[in-house]
CSV table of C-alpha atoms in Angstrom, one decimal:
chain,number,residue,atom,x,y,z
A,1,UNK,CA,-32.0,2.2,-9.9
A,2,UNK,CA,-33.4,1.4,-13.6
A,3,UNK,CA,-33.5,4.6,-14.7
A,4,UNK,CA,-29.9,5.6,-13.2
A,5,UNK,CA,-29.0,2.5,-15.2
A,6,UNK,CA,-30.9,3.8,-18.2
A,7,UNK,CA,-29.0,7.4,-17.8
A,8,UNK,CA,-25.8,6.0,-17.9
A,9,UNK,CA,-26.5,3.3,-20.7
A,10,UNK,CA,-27.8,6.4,-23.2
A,11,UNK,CA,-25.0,8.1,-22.3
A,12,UNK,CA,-22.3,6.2,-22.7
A,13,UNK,CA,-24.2,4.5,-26.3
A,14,UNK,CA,-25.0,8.1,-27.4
A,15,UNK,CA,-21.2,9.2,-26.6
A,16,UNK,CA,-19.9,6.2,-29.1
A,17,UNK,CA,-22.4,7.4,-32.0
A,18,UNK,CA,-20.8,10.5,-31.3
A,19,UNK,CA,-17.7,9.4,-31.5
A,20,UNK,CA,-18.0,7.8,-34.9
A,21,UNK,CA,-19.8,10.5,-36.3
A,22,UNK,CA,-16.9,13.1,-35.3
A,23,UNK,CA,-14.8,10.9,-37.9
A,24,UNK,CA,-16.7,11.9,-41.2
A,25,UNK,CA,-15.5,15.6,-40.7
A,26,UNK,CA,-14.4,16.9,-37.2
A,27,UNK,CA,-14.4,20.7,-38.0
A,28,UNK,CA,-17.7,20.8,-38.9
A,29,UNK,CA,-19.6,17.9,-36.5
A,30,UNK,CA,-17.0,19.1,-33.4
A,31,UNK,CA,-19.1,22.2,-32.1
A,32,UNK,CA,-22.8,20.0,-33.3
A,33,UNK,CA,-22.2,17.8,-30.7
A,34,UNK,CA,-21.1,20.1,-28.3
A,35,UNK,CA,-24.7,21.6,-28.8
A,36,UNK,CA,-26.1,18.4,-28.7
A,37,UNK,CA,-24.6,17.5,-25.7
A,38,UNK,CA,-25.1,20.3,-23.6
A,39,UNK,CA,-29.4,19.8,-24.3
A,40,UNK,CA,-29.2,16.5,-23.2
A,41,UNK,CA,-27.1,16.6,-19.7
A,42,UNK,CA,-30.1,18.2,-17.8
A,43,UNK,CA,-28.5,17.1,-14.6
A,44,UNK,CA,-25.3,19.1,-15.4
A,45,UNK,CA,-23.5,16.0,-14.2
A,46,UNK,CA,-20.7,16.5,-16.8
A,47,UNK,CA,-21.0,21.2,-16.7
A,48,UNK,CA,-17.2,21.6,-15.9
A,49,UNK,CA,-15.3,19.4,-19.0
A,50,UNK,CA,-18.5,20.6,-21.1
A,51,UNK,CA,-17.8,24.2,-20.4
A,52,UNK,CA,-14.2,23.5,-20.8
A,53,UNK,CA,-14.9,22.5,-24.0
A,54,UNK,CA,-17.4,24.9,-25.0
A,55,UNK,CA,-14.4,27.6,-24.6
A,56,UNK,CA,-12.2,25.7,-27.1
A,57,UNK,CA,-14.6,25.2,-29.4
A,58,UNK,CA,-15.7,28.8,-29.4
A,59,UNK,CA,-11.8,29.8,-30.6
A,60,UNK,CA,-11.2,27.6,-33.3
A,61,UNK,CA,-8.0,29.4,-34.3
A,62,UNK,CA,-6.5,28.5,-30.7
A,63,UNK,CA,-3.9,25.9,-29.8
A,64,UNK,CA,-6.2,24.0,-27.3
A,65,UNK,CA,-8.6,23.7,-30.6
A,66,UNK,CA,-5.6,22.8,-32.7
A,67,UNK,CA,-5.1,20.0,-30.0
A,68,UNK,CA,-8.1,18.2,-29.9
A,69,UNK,CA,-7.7,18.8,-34.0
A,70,UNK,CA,-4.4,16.9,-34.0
A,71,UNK,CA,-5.8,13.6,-33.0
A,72,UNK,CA,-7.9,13.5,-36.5
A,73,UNK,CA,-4.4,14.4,-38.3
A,74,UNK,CA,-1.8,12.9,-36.2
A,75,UNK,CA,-3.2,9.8,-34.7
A,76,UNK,CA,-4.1,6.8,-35.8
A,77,UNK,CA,-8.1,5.9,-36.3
A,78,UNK,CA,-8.0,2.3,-33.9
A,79,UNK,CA,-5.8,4.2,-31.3
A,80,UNK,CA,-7.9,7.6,-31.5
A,81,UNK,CA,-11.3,5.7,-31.0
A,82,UNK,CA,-10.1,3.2,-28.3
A,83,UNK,CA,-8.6,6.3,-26.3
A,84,UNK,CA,-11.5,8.4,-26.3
A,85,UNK,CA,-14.2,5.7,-25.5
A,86,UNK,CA,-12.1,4.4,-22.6
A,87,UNK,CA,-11.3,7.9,-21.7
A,88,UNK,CA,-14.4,9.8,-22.1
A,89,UNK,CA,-17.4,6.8,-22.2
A,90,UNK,CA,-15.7,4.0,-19.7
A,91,UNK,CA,-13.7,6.3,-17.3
A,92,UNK,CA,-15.7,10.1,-17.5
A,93,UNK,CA,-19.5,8.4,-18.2
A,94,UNK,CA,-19.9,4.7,-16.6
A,95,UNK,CA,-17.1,5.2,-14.0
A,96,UNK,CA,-17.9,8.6,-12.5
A,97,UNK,CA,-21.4,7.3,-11.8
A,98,UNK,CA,-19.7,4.0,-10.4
A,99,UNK,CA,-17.1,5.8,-8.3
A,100,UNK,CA,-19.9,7.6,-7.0
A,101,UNK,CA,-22.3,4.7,-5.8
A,102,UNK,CA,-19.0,3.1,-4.0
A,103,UNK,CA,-17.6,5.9,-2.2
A,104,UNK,CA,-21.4,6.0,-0.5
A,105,UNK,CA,-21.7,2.5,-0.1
A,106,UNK,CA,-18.1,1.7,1.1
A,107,UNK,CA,-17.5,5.1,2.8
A,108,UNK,CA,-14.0,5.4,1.3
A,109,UNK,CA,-12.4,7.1,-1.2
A,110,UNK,CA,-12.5,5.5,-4.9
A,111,UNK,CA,-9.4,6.5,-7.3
A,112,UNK,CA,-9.9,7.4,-10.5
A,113,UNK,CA,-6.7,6.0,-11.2
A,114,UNK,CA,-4.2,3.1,-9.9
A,115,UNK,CA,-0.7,3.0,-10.2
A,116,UNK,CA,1.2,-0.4,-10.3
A,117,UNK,CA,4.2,-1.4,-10.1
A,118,UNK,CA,4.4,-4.7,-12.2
A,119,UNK,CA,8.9,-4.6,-11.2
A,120,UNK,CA,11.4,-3.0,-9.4
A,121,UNK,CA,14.0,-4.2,-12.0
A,122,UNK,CA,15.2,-1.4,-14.4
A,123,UNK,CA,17.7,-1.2,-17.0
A,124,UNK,CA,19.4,2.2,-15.8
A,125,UNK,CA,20.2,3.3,-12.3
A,126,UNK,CA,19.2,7.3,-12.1
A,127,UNK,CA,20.7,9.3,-10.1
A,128,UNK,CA,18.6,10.5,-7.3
A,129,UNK,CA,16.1,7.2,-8.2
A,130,UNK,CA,14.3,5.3,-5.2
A,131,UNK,CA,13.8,2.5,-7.7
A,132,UNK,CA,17.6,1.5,-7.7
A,133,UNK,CA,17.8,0.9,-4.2
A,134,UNK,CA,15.0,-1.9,-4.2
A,135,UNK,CA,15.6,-5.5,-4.5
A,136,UNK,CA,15.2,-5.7,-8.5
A,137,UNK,CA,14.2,-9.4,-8.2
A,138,UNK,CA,10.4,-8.1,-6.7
A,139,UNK,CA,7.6,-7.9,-8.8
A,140,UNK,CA,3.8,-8.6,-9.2
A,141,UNK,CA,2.7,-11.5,-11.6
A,142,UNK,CA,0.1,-11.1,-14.0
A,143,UNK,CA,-3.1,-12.8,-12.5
A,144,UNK,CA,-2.6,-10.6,-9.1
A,145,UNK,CA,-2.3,-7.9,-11.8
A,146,UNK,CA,-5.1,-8.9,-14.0
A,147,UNK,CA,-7.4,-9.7,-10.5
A,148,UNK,CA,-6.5,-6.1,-9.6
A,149,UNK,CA,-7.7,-4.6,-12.4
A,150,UNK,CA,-11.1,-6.6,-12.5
A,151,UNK,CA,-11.5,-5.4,-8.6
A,152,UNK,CA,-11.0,-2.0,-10.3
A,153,UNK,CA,-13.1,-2.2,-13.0
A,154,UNK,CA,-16.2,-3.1,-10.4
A,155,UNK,CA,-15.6,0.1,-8.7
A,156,UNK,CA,-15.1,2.7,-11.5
A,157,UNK,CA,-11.8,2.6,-12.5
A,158,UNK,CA,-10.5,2.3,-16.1
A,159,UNK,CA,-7.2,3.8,-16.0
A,160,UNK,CA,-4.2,1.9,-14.8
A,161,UNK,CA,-0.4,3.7,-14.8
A,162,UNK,CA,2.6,1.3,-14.5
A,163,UNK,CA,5.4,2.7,-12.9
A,164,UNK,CA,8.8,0.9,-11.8
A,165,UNK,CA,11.4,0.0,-11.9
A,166,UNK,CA,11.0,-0.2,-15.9
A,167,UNK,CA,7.6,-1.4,-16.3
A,168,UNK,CA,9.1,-2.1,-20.1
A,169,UNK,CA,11.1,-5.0,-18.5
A,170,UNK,CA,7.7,-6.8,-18.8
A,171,UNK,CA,6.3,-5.3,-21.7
A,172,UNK,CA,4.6,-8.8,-22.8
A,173,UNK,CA,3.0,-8.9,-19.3
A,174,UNK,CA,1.7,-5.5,-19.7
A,175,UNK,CA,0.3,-6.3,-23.4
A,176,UNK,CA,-1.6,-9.1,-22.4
A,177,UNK,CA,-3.0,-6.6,-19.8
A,178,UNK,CA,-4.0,-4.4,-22.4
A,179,UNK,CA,-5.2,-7.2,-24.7
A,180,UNK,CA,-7.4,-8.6,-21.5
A,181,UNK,CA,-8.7,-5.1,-20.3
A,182,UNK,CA,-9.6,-3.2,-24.2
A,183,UNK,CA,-12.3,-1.5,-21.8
A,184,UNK,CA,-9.2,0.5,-19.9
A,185,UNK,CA,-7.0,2.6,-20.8
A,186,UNK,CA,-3.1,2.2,-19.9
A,187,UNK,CA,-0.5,3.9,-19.7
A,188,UNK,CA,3.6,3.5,-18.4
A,189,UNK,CA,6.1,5.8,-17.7
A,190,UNK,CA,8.9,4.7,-18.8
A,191,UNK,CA,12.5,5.8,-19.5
A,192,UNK,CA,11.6,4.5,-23.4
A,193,UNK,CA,14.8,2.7,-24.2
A,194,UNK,CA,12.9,-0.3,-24.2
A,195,UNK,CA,10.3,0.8,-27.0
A,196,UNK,CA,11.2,-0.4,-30.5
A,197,UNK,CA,9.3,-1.8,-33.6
A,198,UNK,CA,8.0,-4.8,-32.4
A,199,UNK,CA,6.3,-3.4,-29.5
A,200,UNK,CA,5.5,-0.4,-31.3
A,201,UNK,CA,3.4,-2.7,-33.7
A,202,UNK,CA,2.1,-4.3,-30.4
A,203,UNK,CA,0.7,-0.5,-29.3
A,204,UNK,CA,-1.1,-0.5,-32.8
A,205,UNK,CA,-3.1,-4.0,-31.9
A,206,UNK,CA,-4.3,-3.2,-28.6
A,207,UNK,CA,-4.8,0.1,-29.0
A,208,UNK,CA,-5.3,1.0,-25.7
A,209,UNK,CA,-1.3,2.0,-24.3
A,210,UNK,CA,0.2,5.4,-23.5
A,211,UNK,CA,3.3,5.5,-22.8
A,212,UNK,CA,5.2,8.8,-20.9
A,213,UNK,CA,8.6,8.7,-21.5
A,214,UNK,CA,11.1,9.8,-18.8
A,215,UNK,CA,13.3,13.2,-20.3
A,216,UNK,CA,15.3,15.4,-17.9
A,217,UNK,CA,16.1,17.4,-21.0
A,218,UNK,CA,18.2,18.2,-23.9
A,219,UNK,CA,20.8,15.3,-24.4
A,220,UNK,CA,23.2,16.8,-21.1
A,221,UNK,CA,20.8,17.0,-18.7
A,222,UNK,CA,19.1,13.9,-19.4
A,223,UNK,CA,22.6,11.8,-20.0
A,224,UNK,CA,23.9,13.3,-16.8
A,225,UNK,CA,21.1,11.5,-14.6
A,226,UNK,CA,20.0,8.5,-16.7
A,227,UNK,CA,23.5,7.2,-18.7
A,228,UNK,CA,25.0,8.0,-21.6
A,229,UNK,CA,23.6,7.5,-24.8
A,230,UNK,CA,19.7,7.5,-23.1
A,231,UNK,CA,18.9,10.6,-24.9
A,232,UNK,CA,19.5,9.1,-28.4
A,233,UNK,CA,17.1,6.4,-27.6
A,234,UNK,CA,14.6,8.2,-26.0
A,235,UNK,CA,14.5,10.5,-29.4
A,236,UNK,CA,14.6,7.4,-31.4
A,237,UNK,CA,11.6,5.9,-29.7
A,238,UNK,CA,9.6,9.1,-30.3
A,239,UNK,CA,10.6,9.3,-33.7
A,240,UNK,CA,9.0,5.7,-34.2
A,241,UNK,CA,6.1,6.5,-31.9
A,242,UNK,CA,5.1,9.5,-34.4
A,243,UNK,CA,5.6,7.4,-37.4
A,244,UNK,CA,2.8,5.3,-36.5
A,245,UNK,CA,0.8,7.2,-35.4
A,246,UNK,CA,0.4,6.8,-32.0
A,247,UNK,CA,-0.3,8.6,-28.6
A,248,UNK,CA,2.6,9.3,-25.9
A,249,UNK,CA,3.8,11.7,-23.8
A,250,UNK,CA,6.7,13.0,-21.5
A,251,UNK,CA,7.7,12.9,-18.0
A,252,UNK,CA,9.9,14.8,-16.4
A,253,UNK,CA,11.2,15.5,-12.8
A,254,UNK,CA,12.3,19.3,-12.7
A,255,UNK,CA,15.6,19.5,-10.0
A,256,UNK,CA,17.9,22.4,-9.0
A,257,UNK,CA,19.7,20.9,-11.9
A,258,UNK,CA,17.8,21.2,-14.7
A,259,UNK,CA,14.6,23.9,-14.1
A,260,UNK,CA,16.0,26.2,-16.5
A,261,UNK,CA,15.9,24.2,-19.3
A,262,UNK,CA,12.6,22.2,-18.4
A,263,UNK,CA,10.7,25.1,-18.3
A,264,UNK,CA,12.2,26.6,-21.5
A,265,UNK,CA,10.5,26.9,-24.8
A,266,UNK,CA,12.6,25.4,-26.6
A,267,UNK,CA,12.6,22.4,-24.9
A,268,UNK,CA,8.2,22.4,-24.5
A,269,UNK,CA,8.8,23.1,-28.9
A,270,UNK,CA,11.6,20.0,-29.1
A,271,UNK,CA,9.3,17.8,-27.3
A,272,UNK,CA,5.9,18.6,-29.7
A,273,UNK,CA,8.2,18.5,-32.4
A,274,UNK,CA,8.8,14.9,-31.4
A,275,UNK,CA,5.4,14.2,-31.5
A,276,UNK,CA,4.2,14.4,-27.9
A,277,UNK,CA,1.1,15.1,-27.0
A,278,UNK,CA,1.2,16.2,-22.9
A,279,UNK,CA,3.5,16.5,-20.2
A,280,UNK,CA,3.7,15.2,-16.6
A,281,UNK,CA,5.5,17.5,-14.4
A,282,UNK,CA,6.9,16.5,-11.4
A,283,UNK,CA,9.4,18.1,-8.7
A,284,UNK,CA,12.4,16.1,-7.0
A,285,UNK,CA,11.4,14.3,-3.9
A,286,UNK,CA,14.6,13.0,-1.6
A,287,UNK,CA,12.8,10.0,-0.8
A,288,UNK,CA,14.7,6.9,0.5
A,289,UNK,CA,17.8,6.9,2.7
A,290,UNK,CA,20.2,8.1,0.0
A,291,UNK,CA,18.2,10.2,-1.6
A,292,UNK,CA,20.2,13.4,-2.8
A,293,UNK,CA,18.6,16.8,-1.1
A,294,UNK,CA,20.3,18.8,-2.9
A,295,UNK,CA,18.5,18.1,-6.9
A,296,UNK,CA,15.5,19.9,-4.4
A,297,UNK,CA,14.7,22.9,-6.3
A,298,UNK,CA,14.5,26.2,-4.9
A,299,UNK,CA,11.2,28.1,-4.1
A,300,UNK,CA,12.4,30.2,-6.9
A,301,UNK,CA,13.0,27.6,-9.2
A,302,UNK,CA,9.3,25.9,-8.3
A,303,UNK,CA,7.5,29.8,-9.1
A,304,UNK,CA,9.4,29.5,-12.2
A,305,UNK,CA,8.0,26.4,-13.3
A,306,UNK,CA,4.4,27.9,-12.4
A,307,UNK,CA,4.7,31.0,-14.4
A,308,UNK,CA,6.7,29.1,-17.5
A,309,UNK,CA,3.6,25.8,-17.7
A,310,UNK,CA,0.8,28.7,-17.3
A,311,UNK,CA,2.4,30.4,-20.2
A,312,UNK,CA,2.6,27.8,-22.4
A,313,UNK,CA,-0.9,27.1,-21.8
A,314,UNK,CA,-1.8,29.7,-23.6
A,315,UNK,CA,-0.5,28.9,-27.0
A,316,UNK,CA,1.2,26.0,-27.0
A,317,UNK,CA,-0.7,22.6,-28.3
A,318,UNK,CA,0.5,20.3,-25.6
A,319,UNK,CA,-1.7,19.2,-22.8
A,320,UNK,CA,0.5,19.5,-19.3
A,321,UNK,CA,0.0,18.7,-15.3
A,322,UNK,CA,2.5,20.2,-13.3
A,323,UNK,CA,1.6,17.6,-10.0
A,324,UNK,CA,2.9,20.1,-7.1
A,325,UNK,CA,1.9,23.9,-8.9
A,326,UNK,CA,-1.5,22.5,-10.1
A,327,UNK,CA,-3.3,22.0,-6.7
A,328,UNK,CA,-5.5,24.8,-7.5
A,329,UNK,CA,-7.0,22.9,-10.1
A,330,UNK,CA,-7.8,19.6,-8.5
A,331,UNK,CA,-8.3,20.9,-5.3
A,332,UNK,CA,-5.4,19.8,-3.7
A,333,UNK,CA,-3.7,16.7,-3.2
A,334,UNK,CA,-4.8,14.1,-4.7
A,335,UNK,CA,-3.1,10.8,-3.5
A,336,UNK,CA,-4.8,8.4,-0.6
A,337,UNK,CA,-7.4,7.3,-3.1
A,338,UNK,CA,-8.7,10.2,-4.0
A,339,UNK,CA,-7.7,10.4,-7.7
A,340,UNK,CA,-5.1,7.9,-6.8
A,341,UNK,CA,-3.1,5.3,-5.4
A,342,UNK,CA,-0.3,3.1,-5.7
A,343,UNK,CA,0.7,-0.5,-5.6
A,344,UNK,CA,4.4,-1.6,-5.5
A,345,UNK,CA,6.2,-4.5,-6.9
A,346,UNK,CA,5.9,-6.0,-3.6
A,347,UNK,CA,2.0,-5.8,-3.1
A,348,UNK,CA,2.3,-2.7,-0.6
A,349,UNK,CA,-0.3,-0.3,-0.9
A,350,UNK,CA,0.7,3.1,-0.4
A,351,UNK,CA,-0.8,6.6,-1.0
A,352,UNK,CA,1.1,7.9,-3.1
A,353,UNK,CA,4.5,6.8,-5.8
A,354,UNK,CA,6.3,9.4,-3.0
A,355,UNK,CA,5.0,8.0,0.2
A,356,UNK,CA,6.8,4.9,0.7
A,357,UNK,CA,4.6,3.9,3.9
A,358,UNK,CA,1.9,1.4,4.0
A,359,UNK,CA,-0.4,-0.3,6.7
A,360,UNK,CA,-2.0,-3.0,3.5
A,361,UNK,CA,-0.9,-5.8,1.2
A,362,UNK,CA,-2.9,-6.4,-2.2
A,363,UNK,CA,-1.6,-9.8,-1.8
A,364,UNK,CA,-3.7,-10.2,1.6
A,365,UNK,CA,-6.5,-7.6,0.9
A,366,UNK,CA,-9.0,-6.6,-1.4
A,367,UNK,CA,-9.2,-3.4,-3.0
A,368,UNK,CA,-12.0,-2.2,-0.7
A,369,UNK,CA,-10.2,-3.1,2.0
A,370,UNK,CA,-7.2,-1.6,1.2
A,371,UNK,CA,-8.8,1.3,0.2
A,372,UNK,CA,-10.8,1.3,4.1
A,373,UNK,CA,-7.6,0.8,5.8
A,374,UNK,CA,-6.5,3.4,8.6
A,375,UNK,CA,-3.9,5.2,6.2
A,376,UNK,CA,-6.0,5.2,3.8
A,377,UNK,CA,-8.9,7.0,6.0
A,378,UNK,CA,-6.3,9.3,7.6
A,379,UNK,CA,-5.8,10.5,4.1
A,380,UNK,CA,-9.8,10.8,3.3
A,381,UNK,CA,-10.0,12.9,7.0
A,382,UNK,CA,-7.1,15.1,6.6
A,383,UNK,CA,-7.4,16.3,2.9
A,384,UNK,CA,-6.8,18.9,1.9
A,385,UNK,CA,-3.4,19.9,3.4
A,386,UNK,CA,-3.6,23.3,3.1
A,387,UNK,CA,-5.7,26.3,2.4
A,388,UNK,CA,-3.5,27.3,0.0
A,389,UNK,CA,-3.8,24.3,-3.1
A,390,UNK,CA,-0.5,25.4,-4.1
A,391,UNK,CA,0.8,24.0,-0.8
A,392,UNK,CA,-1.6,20.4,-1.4
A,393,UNK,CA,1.4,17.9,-0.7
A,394,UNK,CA,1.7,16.8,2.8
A,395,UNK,CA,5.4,15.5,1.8
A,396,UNK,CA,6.6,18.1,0.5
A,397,UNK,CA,4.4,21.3,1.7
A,398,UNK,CA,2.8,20.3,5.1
A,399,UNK,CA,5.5,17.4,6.5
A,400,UNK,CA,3.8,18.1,9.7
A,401,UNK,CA,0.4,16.5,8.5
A,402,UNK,CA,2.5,13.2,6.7
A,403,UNK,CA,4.1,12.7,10.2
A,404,UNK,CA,1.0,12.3,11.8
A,405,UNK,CA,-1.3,10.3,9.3
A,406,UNK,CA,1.7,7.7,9.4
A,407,UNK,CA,1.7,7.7,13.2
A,408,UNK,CA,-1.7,7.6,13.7
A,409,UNK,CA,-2.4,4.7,11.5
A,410,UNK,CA,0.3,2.3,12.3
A,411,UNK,CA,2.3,2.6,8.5
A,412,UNK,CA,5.8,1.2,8.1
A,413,UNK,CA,8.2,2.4,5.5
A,414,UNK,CA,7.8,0.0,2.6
A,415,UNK,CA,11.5,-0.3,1.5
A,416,UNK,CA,12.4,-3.7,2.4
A,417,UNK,CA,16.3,-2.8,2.0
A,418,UNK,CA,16.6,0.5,3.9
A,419,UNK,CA,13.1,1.6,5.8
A,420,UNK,CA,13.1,5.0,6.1
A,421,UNK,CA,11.2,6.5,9.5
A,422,UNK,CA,8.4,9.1,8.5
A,423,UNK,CA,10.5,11.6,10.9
A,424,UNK,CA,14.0,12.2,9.0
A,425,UNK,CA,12.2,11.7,6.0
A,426,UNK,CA,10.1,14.8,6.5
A,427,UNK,CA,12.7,16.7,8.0
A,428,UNK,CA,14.6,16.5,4.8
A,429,UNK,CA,12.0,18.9,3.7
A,430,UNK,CA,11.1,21.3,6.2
A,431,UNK,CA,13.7,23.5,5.2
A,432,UNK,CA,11.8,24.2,1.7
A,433,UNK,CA,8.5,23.7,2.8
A,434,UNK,CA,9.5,26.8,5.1
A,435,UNK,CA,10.8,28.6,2.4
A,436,UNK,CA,7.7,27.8,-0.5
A,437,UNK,CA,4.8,29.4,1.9
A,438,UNK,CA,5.6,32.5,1.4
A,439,UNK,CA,6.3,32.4,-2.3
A,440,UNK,CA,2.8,30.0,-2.6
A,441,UNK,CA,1.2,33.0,-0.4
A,442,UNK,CA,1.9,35.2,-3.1
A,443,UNK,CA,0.9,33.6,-5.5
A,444,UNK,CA,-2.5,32.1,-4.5
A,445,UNK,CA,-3.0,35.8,-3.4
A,446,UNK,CA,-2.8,37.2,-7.4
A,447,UNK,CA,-4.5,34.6,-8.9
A,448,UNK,CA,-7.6,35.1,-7.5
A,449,UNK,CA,-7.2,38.7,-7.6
A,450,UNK,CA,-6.7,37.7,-11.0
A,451,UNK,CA,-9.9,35.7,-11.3
């Protein structure tokens, strides 16, 4: 036990003298402690994001280089430094090896992540958006929050994701998160009409918030689903963002409406113009009862989005996640407390932001608990979904296996307005589940003939 202690301590102390010492001149001390690094992890714990980084640092004229370069010339130092020891010391070094020691000792899946929902009040109503058929008068005050994040903290997680609603509505609630927690990292997505100077200034104390704002778009497409005028604010909040200095990103749900231009270059080039630093890709899902099936994109439209993110990849300096088309890196899905989880405005636990369903209440369980509770476990027993980790999401790609996790363990649909029964909910995607194997077939298939 002492010397796993030790291992970790030296680690994580020799990764913040690291970290400082990048500072005086990253060109030159980058690839040194790359070296160093790699002759001090004998036990290869950390050989896949080393040898990641081993093959940016080996092409310094590429844009993943150029990347990990911006944050000396773009960002500020107090926001740089607090983002990469909560990222790479407190989540990668001390959590993995706490994450570890609790899946074995609890016999459960451990997240790396939680999701929270701090509201369900927002200050748009999307089209297509879950959120605006909640009650907007439910929400989670800050010492459940707080208590939430301290359970987390004892199990190995440091990274903490509001979602909504608009988790903006309570931005001082989610400061004095920040301010409580310096050891995590945070982040929001957000439809950023809420971000101005004041709160910008309040990103620069703590140091330790990310915000992903909400785009669907150019001004049209975005407009079209969010309200006019959204577009002008979400450009003005970048614009501020970028002036000082500070980390954020973009979200966007890709639709039959809009693929075409989310996947275009010159809206990936608009965006890192703006200032942002990664995208998170997600598809439409036609969850609650008036849901729209028809923003569902085509299996077409999905391929497209694989091809156009891997492209962009390649020379584009803008760190992306496409949630659906990147099982094959993550090894399928990864909801049900496996990389993460989700906690509504209510208390419900549920697998995922897309599975409205729960058999658990933070309110009335602990975070262990929750995380040993039968939906929870059906999850840990039936991943992965598929074969095929560009079919991981058992929504959207296996309904079959969603159906029966939900039966088997007892879940009820968490929408306290309109529940929605697992069965029509699933059947609202069969049809394109049907139509994405082949295409996913395919695909799988030439990448690793490719490989």
């Amino acid at each position: 036990m002492f010397s796993k202690f030790g291992k970790v301590y030296l680690e994580s102390t020799a990764a913040k003298v690291a970290l400082k010492y990048l500072d005086k001149n990253p060109d030159k001390n980058i690839p040194k402690l790359l070296s160093w690094w790699e002759s001090v992890d004998h036990g290869n714990d950390y050989d896949k994001p080393t040898n990641l980084v081993r093959r940016i640092v080996d092409h310094p004229d590429s844009n993943w280089y150029g990347f990990i370069r911006s944050f000396w010339t773009d960002i500020n130092p107090g926001t740089r430094k607090k983002f990469f020891e909560n990222l790479i010391v407190n989540s990668l070094i001390i959590g993995t090896h706490k994450r570890t020691e609790a899946k074995e000792k609890y016999d459960c899946n451990v997240p790396w992540a939680i999701l929270i929902d701090p509201t369900t009040a927002c200050n748009l109503s999307c089209l297509g958006c879950w959120a605006a058929e909640y009650a907007a008068n439910q929400e989670l005050d800050y010492d459940l929050m707080n208590d939430l994040i301290r359970q987390g903290k004892e199990l190995g997680v440091y990274m903490y994701i509001f979602t909504g609603g608009e988790p903006l509505v309570k931005k001082d609630e989610v400061i004095r998160l920040c301010e409580a927690n310096p050891d995590c990292q945070f982040l929001a997505f957000t439809n950023g009409t809420l971000i101005d100077e004041n709160f910008a200034d309040e990103m620069c104390r703590v140091n330790n918030f990310i915000p992903a704002i909400s785009v669907e778009g150019f001004e049209s497409q975005t407009d079209a689903r969010r309200g006019q005028g959204t577009y002008d604010a979400v450009v003005r909040a970048m614009k501020l963002l970028k002036e000082k200095q500070l980390i954020f990103g973009i979200s966007c749900c890709y639709t039959s409406q809009n693929t075409d231009t989310i996947g275009s270059e010159a809206f990936f080039d608009q965006m890192i113009n703006y200032g942002a630093k990664f995208g998170w890709f997600f598809t439409y899902m036609p969850v609650g009862v008036n849901a729209m099936p028809s923003l569902m994109v085509s299996a077409d439209q999905r391929a497209f989005m694989y091809h156009q993110i891997r492209d962009f990849r390649k020379n584009k300096p803008f760190f992306t996640i496409d949630f659906w088309n990147d099982g094959e890196f993550i090894s399928g899905c990864i909801a049900g407390g496996r990389n993460y989880m989700h906690i509504n405005a209510n208390g419900d636990v549920e697998p995922c932001a897309f599975i409205h369903y729960s058999d658990s209440n933070i309110k009335e369980k602990s975070l262990v608990e929750v995380l040993s509770s039968p939906l929870f476990q059906q999850y840990r027993s039936h991943q992965p979904f598929n074969d095929n980790m560009l079919c991981p999401c058992p929504l959207l790609d296996n309904p079959d296996q969603l159906r029966e996790m939900v039966h088997n363990s007892g879940a009820k649909s968490t929408d306290l307005q309109h529940p929605e029964d697992v069965d029509s909910l699933t059947k609202k995607c069969e049809e394109a589940s049907r139509n994405w194997k082949p295409v996913a077939r395919e695909l799988w298939q030439a990448s690793h003939i490719d490989s």
